[in-house]
Amino acid sequence: MFEKEVYVNRRRTLLAKLAACGEKGIVLFVGNAEAPAQYKDNCYKWRQDSSWLYYFGLDDPMYGAILDIESGEETLYADDVEIGDIIWMGPQPTVASKAERVGVKASKPYGELDKDVAKAIAAGRKVHYLPPSRYFNTLRLMQLTGSAEKASLPLIQAVVSMRLVKEAVEIAAIDDACALGYEMHSIARDSIVPGIIEQEIVGKMEGVTLAKGWGVSFPTILTQHGETLHNHLHDKVIEPGKLMVIDAGAESNEHYASDFTRTYPTSGKFTPKQREIYQIVCDCNEHAFSLTKPGTAYRDVHLAVARKMLEGLSAVGLVHGDLDEMVSLGIAGLFQPHGLGHNMGLDVHDMEDLGENYVGYDPDQTRAKQLGLGSLRMARRLVPGNVITDEPGIYFIPALIEQWKQEGTGKGFVNFARLEDYYDFGGIRLEDDVLVTPDGARRLGPKRLPITPDDVENAMAH
């Protein structure tokens, strides 16, 4: 947890933003509950709702809160433990003491939340709440308000505007998560040995995150089939001469995320063909970073990277034609069918539970329909304090290539005959976590994972 003033100031700012746009009523927050995995007392690993953590910091199940926009009053709702709980859990701090830790003066039993929301509704007051991401929260909102489908757009916009710009304490927490991510990735790189099962490496990586943090920030992607963008299978024997994509992140004990991707030659050395494509992706990663600065729309950075990628692919004979025309037609989507990056913070894809377009797009921006660009999760004009990922990739997906070929998509620009030689290539992705600063950007974490082809090979040789 951060200092009390951090949470007090955040809630005060939130209410001020809502009042400034003419909103009235109450803001309702519903924290997460534990979720049984097989039976009631055997639950999935506990994780609190991120917006709850942002405004209240209390990492415990079965909490709720009401903020009154007009009066500024704040009330926390939860139950103190009883003797049955103490037997299993030991003595616990009181709800009142926890409320005081985050600057909330009033606390009530959890059951009073239903009564106070009902009272507000009976008085004709508006109840603002965020979109629920879990079934429990959905059911609770239906019980409390009669619907879980009427999330407050002004509240969403206010929360997004605050959480998009990271405070100094958050940046420090993300740096810590990135330090842990650096360690887990270094162990993974050093563990690549032909003949072992991929799962062995995943176990070592995730063990680090559990020993020093909350765990992983998302299910680990470690695969010799990088052409499958989110391949979570880890059952393959590591083969020599392959490319291994490792996309993984750590979550700190403060619940801030890191998210790095590196691609390694399983034999420790790139083949000439692998190095050729790898260098294009590496150049695209550097190009994106060089363009990242306040005032620049990340959508434009994505498009600039698409042009850079097509330039490299043209040089090796996989595409041909006018670069700007190919960018306009979305030819890059055949090779990179995802966006350049996303926001990151308390969630590895920060706030996407609130609505991806609200989080990643300015009001005057419209999501494209092209493959690749249409999947861009962060398109906004950058401002200092944004934390984003820079993750270009090139993938050779036989089924997608064949579809384009049969449909005539990219005809005249894509060298389909030459691409047949890449059907067993796999994919390459290179990802860094980036903070937008007042005069540009910096990569997060204490050190950067080796990324140039030579540096990767040197690191794997030790």
Short mmCIF file of C-alpha atoms in Angstrom, two decimals:
data_model
loop_
_atom_site.label_atom_id
_atom_site.label_comp_id
_atom_site.label_asym_id
_atom_site.label_seq_id
_atom_site.Cartn_x
_atom_site.Cartn_y
_atom_site.Cartn_z
CA MET A 1 0.00 0.00 0.00
CA PHE A 2 0.98 3.61 -0.52
CA GLU A 3 0.70 6.36 2.07
CA LYS A 4 -2.79 7.37 3.21
CA GLU A 5 -2.63 10.71 1.40
CA VAL A 6 -2.28 9.00 -1.97
CA TYR A 7 -5.72 7.38 -1.65
CA VAL A 8 -7.32 10.45 -0.03
CA ASN A 9 -6.13 12.66 -2.89
CA ARG A 10 -7.25 10.19 -5.55
CA ARG A 11 -10.80 9.98 -4.19
CA ARG A 12 -10.97 13.74 -3.75
CA THR A 13 -9.82 14.25 -7.33
CA LEU A 14 -12.34 11.73 -8.63
CA LEU A 15 -15.26 13.49 -6.92
CA ALA A 16 -14.02 16.87 -8.14
CA LYS A 17 -13.89 15.60 -11.73
CA LEU A 18 -17.43 14.27 -11.53
CA ALA A 19 -18.77 17.45 -9.91
CA ALA A 20 -16.98 19.59 -12.52
CA CYS A 21 -18.92 17.89 -15.33
CA GLY A 22 -22.22 18.38 -13.51
CA GLU A 23 -22.66 14.89 -12.09
CA LYS A 24 -24.54 14.28 -8.86
CA GLY A 25 -25.42 11.26 -6.72
CA ILE A 26 -23.16 8.59 -5.31
CA VAL A 27 -20.24 6.54 -6.58
CA LEU A 28 -20.53 2.85 -5.73
CA PHE A 29 -17.46 0.63 -5.58
CA VAL A 30 -17.77 -3.14 -5.18
CA GLY A 31 -14.53 -4.96 -4.34
CA ASN A 32 -13.89 -8.53 -5.41
CA ALA A 33 -14.85 -11.63 -3.45
CA GLU A 34 -12.99 -14.91 -3.29
CA ALA A 35 -13.99 -17.35 -6.03
CA PRO A 36 -14.15 -21.11 -5.37
CA ALA A 37 -12.07 -23.25 -7.71
CA GLN A 38 -13.44 -26.73 -6.93
CA TYR A 39 -15.36 -26.22 -3.70
CA LYS A 40 -16.20 -23.33 -1.39
CA ASP A 41 -13.07 -23.42 0.75
CA ASN A 42 -10.61 -24.02 -2.10
CA CYS A 43 -10.47 -20.75 -3.99
CA TYR A 44 -8.61 -19.37 -6.94
CA LYS A 45 -5.66 -17.19 -6.01
CA TRP A 46 -6.94 -13.97 -4.52
CA ARG A 47 -6.72 -10.79 -6.62
CA GLN A 48 -8.48 -7.55 -5.75
CA ASP A 49 -10.20 -5.36 -8.34
CA SER A 50 -7.68 -2.87 -9.74
CA SER A 51 -9.89 0.21 -9.55
CA TRP A 52 -10.65 -0.66 -5.94
CA LEU A 53 -6.92 -0.92 -5.25
CA TYR A 54 -6.33 2.41 -6.96
CA TYR A 55 -8.81 4.34 -4.80
CA PHE A 56 -8.79 2.34 -1.57
CA GLY A 57 -5.66 0.18 -1.49
CA LEU A 58 -7.24 -2.45 0.77
CA ASP A 59 -6.35 -5.91 -0.48
CA ASP A 60 -9.12 -7.89 1.21
CA PRO A 61 -12.28 -9.61 -0.09
CA MET A 62 -15.88 -8.54 0.51
CA TYR A 63 -15.47 -4.78 0.72
CA GLY A 64 -17.66 -2.05 -0.72
CA ALA A 65 -17.68 1.73 -0.60
CA ILE A 66 -19.85 4.74 -1.34
CA LEU A 67 -18.56 8.20 -2.20
CA ASP A 68 -21.10 11.04 -2.11
CA ILE A 69 -20.44 13.48 -4.94
CA GLU A 70 -22.32 16.37 -3.37
CA SER A 71 -21.25 16.09 0.27
CA GLY A 72 -17.88 14.43 -0.22
CA GLU A 73 -18.74 11.85 2.46
CA GLU A 74 -17.00 8.48 2.18
CA THR A 75 -18.16 5.21 3.72
CA LEU A 76 -16.46 1.83 3.73
CA TYR A 77 -18.51 -1.36 4.11
CA ALA A 78 -17.07 -4.65 5.43
CA ASP A 79 -17.46 -7.04 8.33
CA ASP A 80 -15.07 -7.55 11.21
CA VAL A 81 -13.97 -11.15 11.67
CA GLU A 82 -15.72 -13.44 14.14
CA ILE A 83 -14.26 -16.15 16.34
CA GLY A 84 -14.72 -18.78 13.61
CA ASP A 85 -12.58 -16.68 11.28
CA ILE A 86 -9.99 -16.04 13.98
CA ILE A 87 -9.56 -19.77 14.54
CA TRP A 88 -8.52 -20.23 10.92
CA MET A 89 -6.94 -16.85 10.16
CA GLY A 90 -5.77 -15.47 13.48
CA PRO A 91 -6.69 -12.03 14.85
CA GLN A 92 -7.32 -9.44 12.12
CA PRO A 93 -7.33 -5.62 12.10
CA THR A 94 -10.77 -4.07 12.46
CA VAL A 95 -12.55 -2.59 9.47
CA ALA A 96 -12.46 0.80 11.19
CA SER A 97 -8.68 0.61 11.51
CA LYS A 98 -8.30 -0.35 7.87
CA ALA A 99 -10.58 2.50 6.85
CA GLU A 100 -8.42 4.89 8.86
CA ARG A 101 -5.29 3.60 7.07
CA VAL A 102 -6.66 4.89 3.77
CA GLY A 103 -8.31 8.01 5.14
CA VAL A 104 -11.96 6.90 5.19
CA LYS A 105 -13.65 8.16 8.35
CA ALA A 106 -16.89 6.14 8.30
CA SER A 107 -17.26 2.37 8.19
CA LYS A 108 -20.31 0.12 8.39
CA PRO A 109 -21.07 -3.62 8.23
CA TYR A 110 -21.17 -5.02 4.71
CA GLY A 111 -24.92 -5.63 4.86
CA GLU A 112 -25.54 -1.90 5.30
CA LEU A 113 -24.32 -1.32 1.75
CA ASP A 114 -27.60 -2.69 0.35
CA LYS A 115 -29.64 -0.41 2.62
CA ASP A 116 -27.68 2.74 1.81
CA VAL A 117 -27.77 2.15 -1.95
CA ALA A 118 -31.51 1.46 -1.75
CA LYS A 119 -31.97 4.67 0.22
CA ALA A 120 -30.10 6.66 -2.46
CA ILE A 121 -32.19 5.13 -5.24
CA ALA A 122 -35.42 5.82 -3.34
CA ALA A 123 -34.36 9.45 -3.04
CA GLY A 124 -33.93 9.65 -6.80
CA ARG A 125 -30.16 9.91 -6.64
CA LYS A 126 -27.99 8.62 -9.47
CA VAL A 127 -25.75 5.64 -8.67
CA HIS A 128 -22.48 5.68 -10.60
CA TYR A 129 -20.55 2.42 -10.94
CA LEU A 130 -17.85 0.94 -13.17
CA PRO A 131 -18.36 -2.04 -15.53
CA PRO A 132 -17.94 -5.29 -13.58
CA SER A 133 -15.38 -7.81 -14.78
CA ARG A 134 -16.30 -10.71 -12.48
CA TYR A 135 -19.53 -12.62 -12.00
CA PHE A 136 -19.68 -11.81 -8.29
CA ASN A 137 -19.49 -8.08 -8.96
CA THR A 138 -22.08 -8.39 -11.71
CA LEU A 139 -24.48 -10.18 -9.36
CA ARG A 140 -23.81 -7.71 -6.54
CA LEU A 141 -24.52 -4.73 -8.79
CA MET A 142 -27.76 -6.35 -9.91
CA GLN A 143 -28.72 -6.90 -6.27
CA LEU A 144 -27.77 -3.36 -5.31
CA THR A 145 -29.05 -1.35 -8.27
CA GLY A 146 -31.23 -3.72 -10.30
CA SER A 147 -28.78 -3.76 -13.22
CA ALA A 148 -25.11 -4.31 -14.00
CA GLU A 149 -25.44 -2.95 -17.55
CA LYS A 150 -25.72 0.76 -16.78
CA ALA A 151 -22.14 1.64 -15.91
CA SER A 152 -21.56 5.37 -15.63
CA LEU A 153 -19.73 6.83 -18.63
CA PRO A 154 -18.71 9.99 -16.69
CA LEU A 155 -17.22 7.76 -13.97
CA ILE A 156 -15.41 5.60 -16.54
CA GLN A 157 -13.97 8.69 -18.20
CA ALA A 158 -12.89 10.21 -14.89
CA VAL A 159 -11.20 7.00 -13.73
CA VAL A 160 -9.44 6.51 -17.07
CA SER A 161 -8.18 10.09 -17.09
CA MET A 162 -6.60 9.54 -13.67
CA ARG A 163 -5.18 6.06 -14.09
CA LEU A 164 -3.70 6.78 -17.54
CA VAL A 165 -1.23 9.22 -15.99
CA LYS A 166 0.94 7.42 -13.49
CA GLU A 167 2.02 9.11 -10.28
CA ALA A 168 5.61 8.97 -9.05
CA VAL A 169 4.77 6.22 -6.54
CA GLU A 170 3.22 4.15 -9.35
CA ILE A 171 6.20 4.61 -11.63
CA ALA A 172 8.47 3.39 -8.84
CA ALA A 173 6.20 0.36 -8.33
CA ILE A 174 6.25 -0.43 -12.08
CA ASP A 175 10.04 -0.09 -12.12
CA ASP A 176 10.11 -2.67 -9.31
CA ALA A 177 7.84 -5.00 -11.29
CA CYS A 178 10.12 -4.55 -14.30
CA ALA A 179 13.16 -5.41 -12.20
CA LEU A 180 11.43 -8.65 -11.27
CA GLY A 181 10.48 -9.17 -14.90
CA TYR A 182 14.12 -8.69 -15.91
CA GLU A 183 15.13 -11.40 -13.46
CA MET A 184 12.50 -13.88 -14.63
CA HIS A 185 13.40 -13.34 -18.28
CA SER A 186 17.13 -13.67 -17.60
CA ILE A 187 16.53 -17.01 -15.90
CA ALA A 188 14.41 -18.13 -18.83
CA ARG A 189 17.06 -17.18 -21.38
CA ASP A 190 19.78 -18.94 -19.42
CA SER A 191 17.63 -22.09 -19.13
CA ILE A 192 17.06 -22.70 -22.84
CA VAL A 193 18.62 -26.08 -23.60
CA PRO A 194 17.54 -28.36 -26.45
CA GLY A 195 16.03 -31.58 -25.14
CA ILE A 196 14.19 -30.23 -22.10
CA ILE A 197 10.47 -29.54 -21.85
CA GLU A 198 9.31 -25.93 -22.15
CA GLN A 199 7.41 -26.29 -18.87
CA GLU A 200 10.70 -26.59 -16.97
CA ILE A 201 11.64 -23.06 -17.96
CA VAL A 202 8.19 -21.71 -17.19
CA GLY A 203 8.41 -23.19 -13.69
CA LYS A 204 11.74 -21.47 -13.03
CA MET A 205 10.44 -18.13 -14.32
CA GLU A 206 7.22 -18.18 -12.36
CA GLY A 207 9.02 -19.36 -9.23
CA VAL A 208 10.96 -16.10 -9.21
CA THR A 209 7.80 -14.04 -9.35
CA LEU A 210 6.25 -15.97 -6.48
CA ALA A 211 9.40 -15.77 -4.36
CA LYS A 212 9.73 -12.00 -4.75
CA GLY A 213 6.30 -10.74 -5.82
CA TRP A 214 2.63 -11.60 -6.24
CA GLY A 215 3.27 -13.86 -9.23
CA VAL A 216 2.88 -13.47 -12.97
CA SER A 217 0.97 -10.52 -14.39
CA PHE A 218 -0.65 -12.76 -17.04
CA PRO A 219 -0.35 -16.39 -18.15
CA THR A 220 3.17 -16.93 -19.47
CA ILE A 221 3.69 -17.31 -23.21
CA LEU A 222 6.76 -19.46 -23.92
CA THR A 223 6.70 -21.25 -27.22
CA GLN A 224 8.65 -22.44 -30.25
CA HIS A 225 5.51 -21.68 -32.27
CA GLY A 226 5.63 -17.90 -32.05
CA GLU A 227 3.34 -17.62 -35.06
CA THR A 228 0.56 -18.39 -32.57
CA LEU A 229 0.35 -15.04 -30.82
CA HIS A 230 -0.92 -16.22 -27.43
CA ASN A 231 0.40 -19.75 -27.20
CA HIS A 232 0.07 -20.87 -23.57
CA LEU A 233 1.02 -24.52 -24.20
CA HIS A 234 4.35 -25.47 -22.62
CA ASP A 235 4.48 -29.19 -23.40
CA LYS A 236 6.96 -29.24 -26.29
CA VAL A 237 10.53 -30.51 -26.20
CA ILE A 238 12.96 -27.73 -27.06
CA GLU A 239 14.40 -28.42 -30.49
CA PRO A 240 17.67 -27.02 -31.88
CA GLY A 241 17.39 -24.44 -34.63
CA LYS A 242 14.02 -23.06 -33.50
CA LEU A 243 12.99 -19.59 -32.35
CA MET A 244 11.50 -19.35 -28.87
CA VAL A 245 9.17 -16.45 -28.08
CA ILE A 246 8.96 -15.64 -24.36
CA ASP A 247 6.26 -13.09 -23.52
CA ALA A 248 5.92 -12.87 -19.75
CA GLY A 249 5.53 -10.40 -16.93
CA ALA A 250 5.74 -10.13 -13.19
CA GLU A 251 3.24 -8.59 -10.80
CA SER A 252 4.71 -6.92 -7.75
CA ASN A 253 3.28 -7.27 -4.27
CA GLU A 254 1.75 -3.82 -4.87
CA HIS A 255 0.00 -5.40 -7.90
CA TYR A 256 1.75 -3.34 -10.59
CA ALA A 257 2.73 -5.20 -13.74
CA SER A 258 5.63 -5.69 -16.10
CA ASP A 259 5.41 -7.21 -19.58
CA PHE A 260 8.50 -8.08 -21.64
CA THR A 261 8.96 -10.18 -24.75
CA ARG A 262 12.17 -11.56 -26.20
CA THR A 263 12.78 -14.12 -28.93
CA TYR A 264 15.72 -16.50 -28.66
CA PRO A 265 17.40 -18.99 -30.99
CA THR A 266 17.15 -22.31 -29.17
CA SER A 267 20.63 -23.28 -30.34
CA GLY A 268 22.15 -20.05 -29.03
CA LYS A 269 22.87 -18.69 -32.50
CA PHE A 270 20.54 -17.25 -35.13
CA THR A 271 20.57 -18.77 -38.57
CA PRO A 272 21.15 -16.18 -41.31
CA LYS A 273 17.47 -16.37 -42.21
CA GLN A 274 16.37 -15.89 -38.58
CA ARG A 275 18.81 -13.03 -38.01
CA GLU A 276 17.56 -11.25 -41.13
CA ILE A 277 13.94 -11.16 -39.89
CA TYR A 278 14.95 -10.61 -36.27
CA GLN A 279 16.91 -7.48 -37.22
CA ILE A 280 13.83 -6.01 -38.89
CA VAL A 281 11.78 -6.47 -35.71
CA CYS A 282 14.62 -5.07 -33.60
CA ASP A 283 14.82 -1.99 -35.85
CA CYS A 284 11.04 -1.54 -35.54
CA ASN A 285 11.25 -1.67 -31.75
CA GLU A 286 13.95 1.01 -31.73
CA HIS A 287 12.07 3.13 -34.26
CA ALA A 288 8.92 3.07 -32.13
CA PHE A 289 10.86 4.13 -29.06
CA SER A 290 12.52 7.00 -30.94
CA LEU A 291 9.08 8.37 -31.91
CA THR A 292 7.51 8.03 -28.47
CA LYS A 293 7.07 11.46 -26.91
CA PRO A 294 4.33 13.77 -25.61
CA GLY A 295 1.92 15.00 -28.26
CA THR A 296 2.52 12.10 -30.63
CA ALA A 297 -0.42 9.77 -31.22
CA TYR A 298 0.60 6.17 -30.63
CA ARG A 299 -1.56 5.31 -33.63
CA ASP A 300 0.93 7.26 -35.75
CA VAL A 301 3.81 5.41 -34.12
CA HIS A 302 2.11 2.11 -35.03
CA LEU A 303 1.78 3.24 -38.65
CA ALA A 304 5.40 4.43 -38.77
CA VAL A 305 6.50 1.04 -37.47
CA ALA A 306 4.33 -0.68 -40.10
CA ARG A 307 6.18 1.32 -42.77
CA LYS A 308 9.56 0.45 -41.25
CA MET A 309 8.60 -3.22 -41.18
CA LEU A 310 7.46 -3.24 -44.80
CA GLU A 311 10.68 -1.51 -45.78
CA GLY A 312 12.65 -4.34 -44.19
CA LEU A 313 10.44 -7.04 -45.66
CA SER A 314 10.78 -5.41 -49.07
CA ALA A 315 14.57 -5.54 -48.78
CA VAL A 316 14.43 -9.32 -48.28
CA GLY A 317 11.96 -9.79 -51.14
CA LEU A 318 8.80 -10.73 -49.23
CA VAL A 319 6.82 -7.67 -50.33
CA HIS A 320 7.27 -5.10 -53.06
CA GLY A 321 5.66 -1.83 -54.05
CA ASP A 322 5.18 1.69 -52.75
CA LEU A 323 5.64 1.68 -48.97
CA ASP A 324 3.03 4.33 -48.23
CA GLU A 325 0.48 2.56 -50.41
CA MET A 326 1.17 -0.73 -48.62
CA VAL A 327 0.74 0.95 -45.23
CA SER A 328 -2.53 2.48 -46.36
CA LEU A 329 -3.80 -0.89 -47.59
CA GLY A 330 -2.83 -2.63 -44.35
CA ILE A 331 -0.34 -5.05 -45.90
CA ALA A 332 1.66 -5.04 -42.66
CA GLY A 333 -1.26 -6.79 -40.97
CA LEU A 334 -0.32 -10.03 -42.71
CA PHE A 335 2.93 -10.06 -40.76
CA GLN A 336 1.86 -8.24 -37.59
CA PRO A 337 -1.85 -8.84 -36.99
CA HIS A 338 -1.78 -7.07 -33.61
CA GLY A 339 -1.28 -3.51 -32.43
CA LEU A 340 2.06 -1.98 -31.45
CA GLY A 341 1.25 -1.79 -27.76
CA HIS A 342 -1.12 -1.23 -24.86
CA ASN A 343 -1.36 0.68 -21.60
CA MET A 344 0.12 -0.96 -18.51
CA GLY A 345 -0.15 -0.36 -14.77
CA LEU A 346 -2.24 -2.12 -12.15
CA ASP A 347 -3.41 -4.32 -15.02
CA VAL A 348 -1.01 -5.63 -17.63
CA HIS A 349 -3.58 -4.35 -20.16
CA ASP A 350 -4.46 -1.42 -17.99
CA MET A 351 -8.16 -0.70 -17.42
CA GLU A 352 -9.40 -2.66 -20.41
CA ASP A 353 -12.20 -3.94 -18.16
CA LEU A 354 -13.55 -0.37 -18.34
CA GLY A 355 -13.78 -0.48 -22.13
CA GLU A 356 -10.82 -0.72 -24.49
CA ASN A 357 -11.92 2.20 -26.66
CA TYR A 358 -12.40 4.50 -23.64
CA VAL A 359 -8.93 3.63 -22.41
CA GLY A 360 -6.95 3.51 -25.63
CA TYR A 361 -8.60 6.08 -27.89
CA ASP A 362 -9.06 9.84 -27.72
CA PRO A 363 -12.63 11.07 -28.30
CA ASP A 364 -11.81 12.16 -31.86
CA GLN A 365 -10.18 8.84 -32.78
CA THR A 366 -11.98 5.91 -34.37
CA ARG A 367 -10.78 2.32 -34.27
CA ALA A 368 -9.73 1.06 -37.69
CA LYS A 369 -11.01 -2.18 -39.22
CA GLN A 370 -7.75 -3.26 -40.82
CA LEU A 371 -6.02 -6.38 -39.57
CA GLY A 372 -3.31 -5.23 -37.19
CA LEU A 373 -4.22 -1.58 -36.88
CA GLY A 374 -7.73 -2.59 -35.81
CA SER A 375 -6.23 -4.46 -32.86
CA LEU A 376 -4.26 -1.44 -31.62
CA ARG A 377 -5.14 -1.11 -27.93
CA MET A 378 -3.41 2.26 -27.41
CA ALA A 379 -3.86 4.92 -30.07
CA ARG A 380 -4.06 8.08 -27.92
CA ARG A 381 -1.91 11.17 -28.12
CA LEU A 382 0.77 10.54 -25.56
CA VAL A 383 1.18 12.60 -22.42
CA PRO A 384 3.84 12.45 -19.70
CA GLY A 385 3.03 9.68 -17.25
CA ASN A 386 1.61 7.24 -19.80
CA VAL A 387 3.05 3.74 -19.44
CA ILE A 388 2.85 1.73 -22.65
CA THR A 389 4.37 -1.29 -24.32
CA ASP A 390 6.48 -1.22 -27.48
CA GLU A 391 6.07 -4.68 -29.01
CA PRO A 392 6.41 -5.05 -32.77
CA GLY A 393 6.49 -8.54 -34.21
CA ILE A 394 6.74 -10.45 -37.47
CA TYR A 395 4.86 -13.73 -37.74
CA PHE A 396 4.51 -16.20 -40.59
CA ILE A 397 1.07 -17.74 -40.10
CA PRO A 398 0.51 -20.29 -42.88
CA ALA A 399 -3.29 -20.31 -42.60
CA LEU A 400 -3.47 -16.50 -42.81
CA ILE A 401 -1.03 -16.35 -45.72
CA GLU A 402 -3.04 -18.99 -47.58
CA GLN A 403 -6.27 -17.11 -46.93
CA TRP A 404 -4.83 -13.88 -48.33
CA LYS A 405 -3.48 -15.76 -51.30
CA GLN A 406 -6.82 -17.43 -52.08
CA GLU A 407 -8.82 -14.24 -51.57
CA GLY A 408 -6.40 -12.10 -53.55
CA THR A 409 -5.68 -9.83 -50.61
CA GLY A 410 -2.33 -8.11 -51.01
CA LYS A 411 -2.04 -9.26 -54.62
CA GLY A 412 0.69 -7.35 -56.39
CA PHE A 413 2.38 -6.47 -53.11
CA VAL A 414 2.99 -9.77 -51.33
CA ASN A 415 5.42 -12.34 -52.71
CA PHE A 416 3.35 -15.40 -51.85
CA ALA A 417 5.70 -17.81 -53.63
CA ARG A 418 8.65 -16.63 -51.54
CA LEU A 419 6.60 -16.80 -48.34
CA GLU A 420 6.20 -20.57 -48.74
CA ASP A 421 9.81 -20.87 -47.57
CA TYR A 422 8.75 -19.31 -44.23
CA TYR A 423 5.84 -21.59 -43.33
CA ASP A 424 7.96 -23.32 -40.67
CA PHE A 425 9.70 -20.14 -39.48
CA GLY A 426 7.46 -19.26 -36.52
CA GLY A 427 7.40 -15.71 -35.23
CA ILE A 428 9.42 -12.98 -33.54
CA ARG A 429 8.20 -10.41 -31.02
CA LEU A 430 10.32 -7.91 -29.03
CA GLU A 431 8.67 -5.93 -26.25
CA ASP A 432 9.79 -3.25 -23.81
CA ASP A 433 7.80 -1.29 -21.22
CA VAL A 434 8.02 2.47 -21.74
CA LEU A 435 7.25 5.56 -19.68
CA VAL A 436 6.40 8.77 -21.53
CA THR A 437 8.42 11.59 -19.97
CA PRO A 438 8.09 15.39 -20.39
CA ASP A 439 10.81 15.40 -23.07
CA GLY A 440 10.49 11.94 -24.60
CA ALA A 441 10.43 8.48 -23.09
CA ARG A 442 12.46 6.01 -21.05
CA ARG A 443 12.38 2.26 -20.83
CA LEU A 444 11.22 1.01 -17.45
CA GLY A 445 13.23 -1.19 -15.16
CA PRO A 446 16.83 -0.99 -13.92
CA LYS A 447 18.33 -2.56 -17.04
CA ARG A 448 17.23 -3.50 -20.52
CA LEU A 449 17.14 -7.13 -21.51
CA PRO A 450 19.58 -7.91 -24.34
CA ILE A 451 17.83 -7.26 -27.62
CA THR A 452 20.23 -6.86 -30.56
CA PRO A 453 21.11 -10.11 -32.31
CA ASP A 454 24.73 -9.94 -31.17
CA ASP A 455 23.81 -9.11 -27.58
CA VAL A 456 21.31 -11.96 -27.46
CA GLU A 457 23.86 -14.46 -28.74
CA ASN A 458 26.50 -13.18 -26.32
CA ALA A 459 24.08 -13.44 -23.40
CA MET A 460 23.16 -16.99 -24.36
CA ALA A 461 26.84 -17.97 -24.57
CA HIS A 462 27.43 -17.24 -20.87
#
